[in-house]
């Protein structure tokens, strides 16, 4: 069944992307706070859909595809908007380019591996990278100083950590993917010879 509770929560998360984009078109503390609230709500749905899928047996193949896609869409949309909005300070565009490129490359590698009948599972580093990205984006969306906390500076610091983990985990994904695909190539000639 496609319309399970986890899948509906994931679709809601995907639906927050246009709202985030529109809110980030406007400068000022009000729209920033609203965007941060929307992003926080999207993050909560990410936790809830995984929890429900694992604990109530309502996971699905569609969910396995949609959940990571929703995560990437929400985080990527927020980062792209944050690098281009007309307020200062803002995050360097090159950091966003590296993070987005890594996501595209890893997704492409997984698609190639899947076409070859191989599955590249999510690595622990990739999960930590996602947690750091969510924390960073949350701070960057708040942007302003509240309770003597410079949320922009804190978010940017965490984003640097996420950048390092993104590159590191991306390299690990590619090493794993190349090993899996090389092993597949070595078994193919043997199968053909037996036919």
XYZ file of C-alpha atoms in Angstrom:
195
model
C 0.000 0.000 0.000
C 1.415 3.404 -0.997
C -0.592 5.724 1.282
C 0.728 4.480 4.603
C 1.115 6.884 7.524
C 4.934 7.121 7.098
C 4.542 7.846 3.372
C 1.933 10.534 4.058
C 4.298 12.172 6.562
C 7.071 12.033 3.964
C 4.803 13.667 1.369
C 3.980 16.403 3.900
C 7.741 16.937 4.318
C 8.172 17.269 0.558
C 5.256 19.729 0.580
C 7.171 22.017 2.942
C 9.796 22.726 0.245
C 7.780 25.380 -1.680
C 6.727 26.991 1.614
C 10.364 27.204 2.740
C 11.387 28.743 -0.585
C 8.638 31.400 -0.424
C 9.394 32.305 3.206
C 13.089 32.722 2.412
C 12.296 35.234 -0.327
C 11.557 37.772 2.400
C 14.246 39.219 4.680
C 13.742 39.953 8.345
C 13.314 38.131 11.639
C 9.631 37.250 11.066
C 10.028 35.261 7.838
C 13.261 33.724 9.198
C 11.456 32.484 12.311
C 8.589 31.122 10.195
C 11.035 29.316 7.865
C 12.849 27.874 10.885
C 9.510 26.651 12.295
C 8.566 25.006 8.977
C 11.982 23.338 8.758
C 11.692 22.130 12.359
C 8.239 20.656 11.615
C 9.671 18.916 8.530
C 12.473 17.482 10.680
C 9.931 16.143 13.176
C 8.003 14.381 10.383
C 11.303 12.757 9.336
C 11.713 11.300 12.826
C 8.042 10.268 13.048
C 7.827 8.509 9.684
C 10.910 6.427 10.477
C 9.675 5.612 13.965
C 6.230 4.534 12.734
C 7.645 2.513 9.824
C 10.069 0.617 12.103
C 7.831 0.045 15.107
C 4.474 -0.600 13.447
C 5.583 -2.571 10.391
C 4.255 0.010 7.946
C 7.452 0.490 5.950
C 7.249 0.142 2.185
C 9.449 0.129 -0.900
C 7.979 3.500 -1.887
C 8.884 4.824 1.560
C 12.474 3.612 1.206
C 12.708 5.716 -1.941
C 10.694 8.752 -0.790
C 12.180 9.228 2.689
C 15.804 9.971 1.699
C 14.548 11.952 -1.306
C 12.423 14.153 0.987
C 15.393 14.710 3.311
C 17.600 15.789 0.426
C 14.918 18.063 -1.079
C 14.206 19.927 2.164
C 17.850 20.408 3.180
C 19.029 21.241 -0.349
C 16.235 23.755 -0.970
C 16.969 25.492 2.335
C 20.727 25.622 1.669
C 20.316 26.974 -1.860
C 17.945 29.689 -0.667
C 20.204 30.556 2.278
C 23.169 31.063 -0.045
C 21.229 33.422 -2.309
C 18.948 35.479 -0.081
C 19.642 39.214 0.151
C 20.821 39.407 3.754
C 24.206 39.354 5.371
C 25.981 37.384 6.500
C 25.071 34.449 4.320
C 26.607 31.072 3.689
C 29.224 30.771 0.937
C 27.703 29.417 -2.270
C 30.663 27.078 -2.841
C 29.819 25.144 0.341
C 26.286 24.615 -0.949
C 27.670 23.569 -4.362
C 29.899 20.929 -2.721
C 27.081 19.601 -0.516
C 24.548 19.437 -3.356
C 27.099 17.865 -5.744
C 27.863 15.183 -3.181
C 24.160 14.333 -2.838
C 23.707 14.113 -6.623
C 26.819 11.936 -7.062
C 25.896 9.537 -4.249
C 22.295 9.267 -5.501
C 23.598 8.558 -9.023
C 25.990 5.902 -7.700
C 23.165 4.221 -5.799
C 21.018 4.228 -8.956
C 23.820 2.592 -10.994
C 24.384 0.005 -8.263
C 20.633 -0.712 -8.056
C 20.494 -1.214 -11.836
C 23.247 -3.812 -11.384
C 21.299 -5.555 -8.631
C 23.434 -4.154 -5.806
C 22.298 -2.113 -2.826
C 24.538 0.500 -1.243
C 23.180 0.898 2.264
C 23.325 4.167 4.166
C 26.593 4.452 6.089
C 26.799 5.655 9.698
C 28.834 8.673 8.573
C 26.070 9.599 6.124
C 23.531 9.527 8.944
C 25.707 11.745 11.147
C 26.206 14.082 8.190
C 22.442 14.425 7.821
C 21.974 15.177 11.534
C 24.671 17.877 11.374
C 23.132 19.365 8.226
C 19.707 19.578 9.865
C 21.184 21.238 12.969
C 23.184 23.656 10.806
C 20.243 24.603 8.601
C 18.052 25.141 11.672
C 20.538 27.652 13.080
C 21.109 29.309 9.720
C 17.371 29.731 9.210
C 16.947 31.403 12.600
C 19.919 33.598 11.552
C 19.587 36.307 14.175
C 20.941 36.579 17.716
C 18.536 35.511 20.462
C 19.359 34.930 24.152
C 22.948 35.995 23.383
C 23.315 33.140 20.887
C 24.443 34.061 17.371
C 22.430 31.436 15.509
C 24.065 32.238 12.173
C 27.593 31.717 13.552
C 26.555 28.505 15.332
C 24.820 27.208 12.204
C 27.803 28.008 9.999
C 30.190 26.278 12.404
C 28.044 23.114 12.361
C 27.743 23.382 8.570
C 31.555 23.244 8.306
C 31.492 19.998 10.320
C 28.738 18.684 8.041
C 30.836 19.611 4.999
C 33.793 17.563 6.268
C 31.541 14.566 7.023
C 29.804 14.948 3.639
C 33.081 14.686 1.760
C 34.339 11.872 3.971
C 31.131 9.834 3.715
C 30.914 10.562 -0.030
C 34.373 9.051 -0.522
C 33.316 6.013 1.546
C 30.162 5.568 -0.569
C 32.199 5.639 -3.766
C 34.800 3.178 -2.478
C 32.011 0.819 -1.386
C 30.148 1.289 -4.668
C 33.198 0.657 -6.821
C 34.027 -2.487 -4.835
C 30.463 -3.798 -5.246
C 30.399 -3.037 -8.960
C 33.879 -4.516 -9.492
C 32.787 -7.713 -7.709
C 29.723 -7.840 -9.973
C 31.913 -7.441 -13.082
C 34.157 -10.310 -11.953
C 31.213 -12.708 -11.495
C 29.584 -11.822 -14.843
C 32.239 -13.472 -17.106
C 32.027 -16.666 -15.016
C 28.236 -16.802 -15.458
C 28.526 -16.184 -19.201
C 31.152 -18.900 -19.555
C 28.864 -21.391 -17.813
C 25.983 -20.692 -20.253
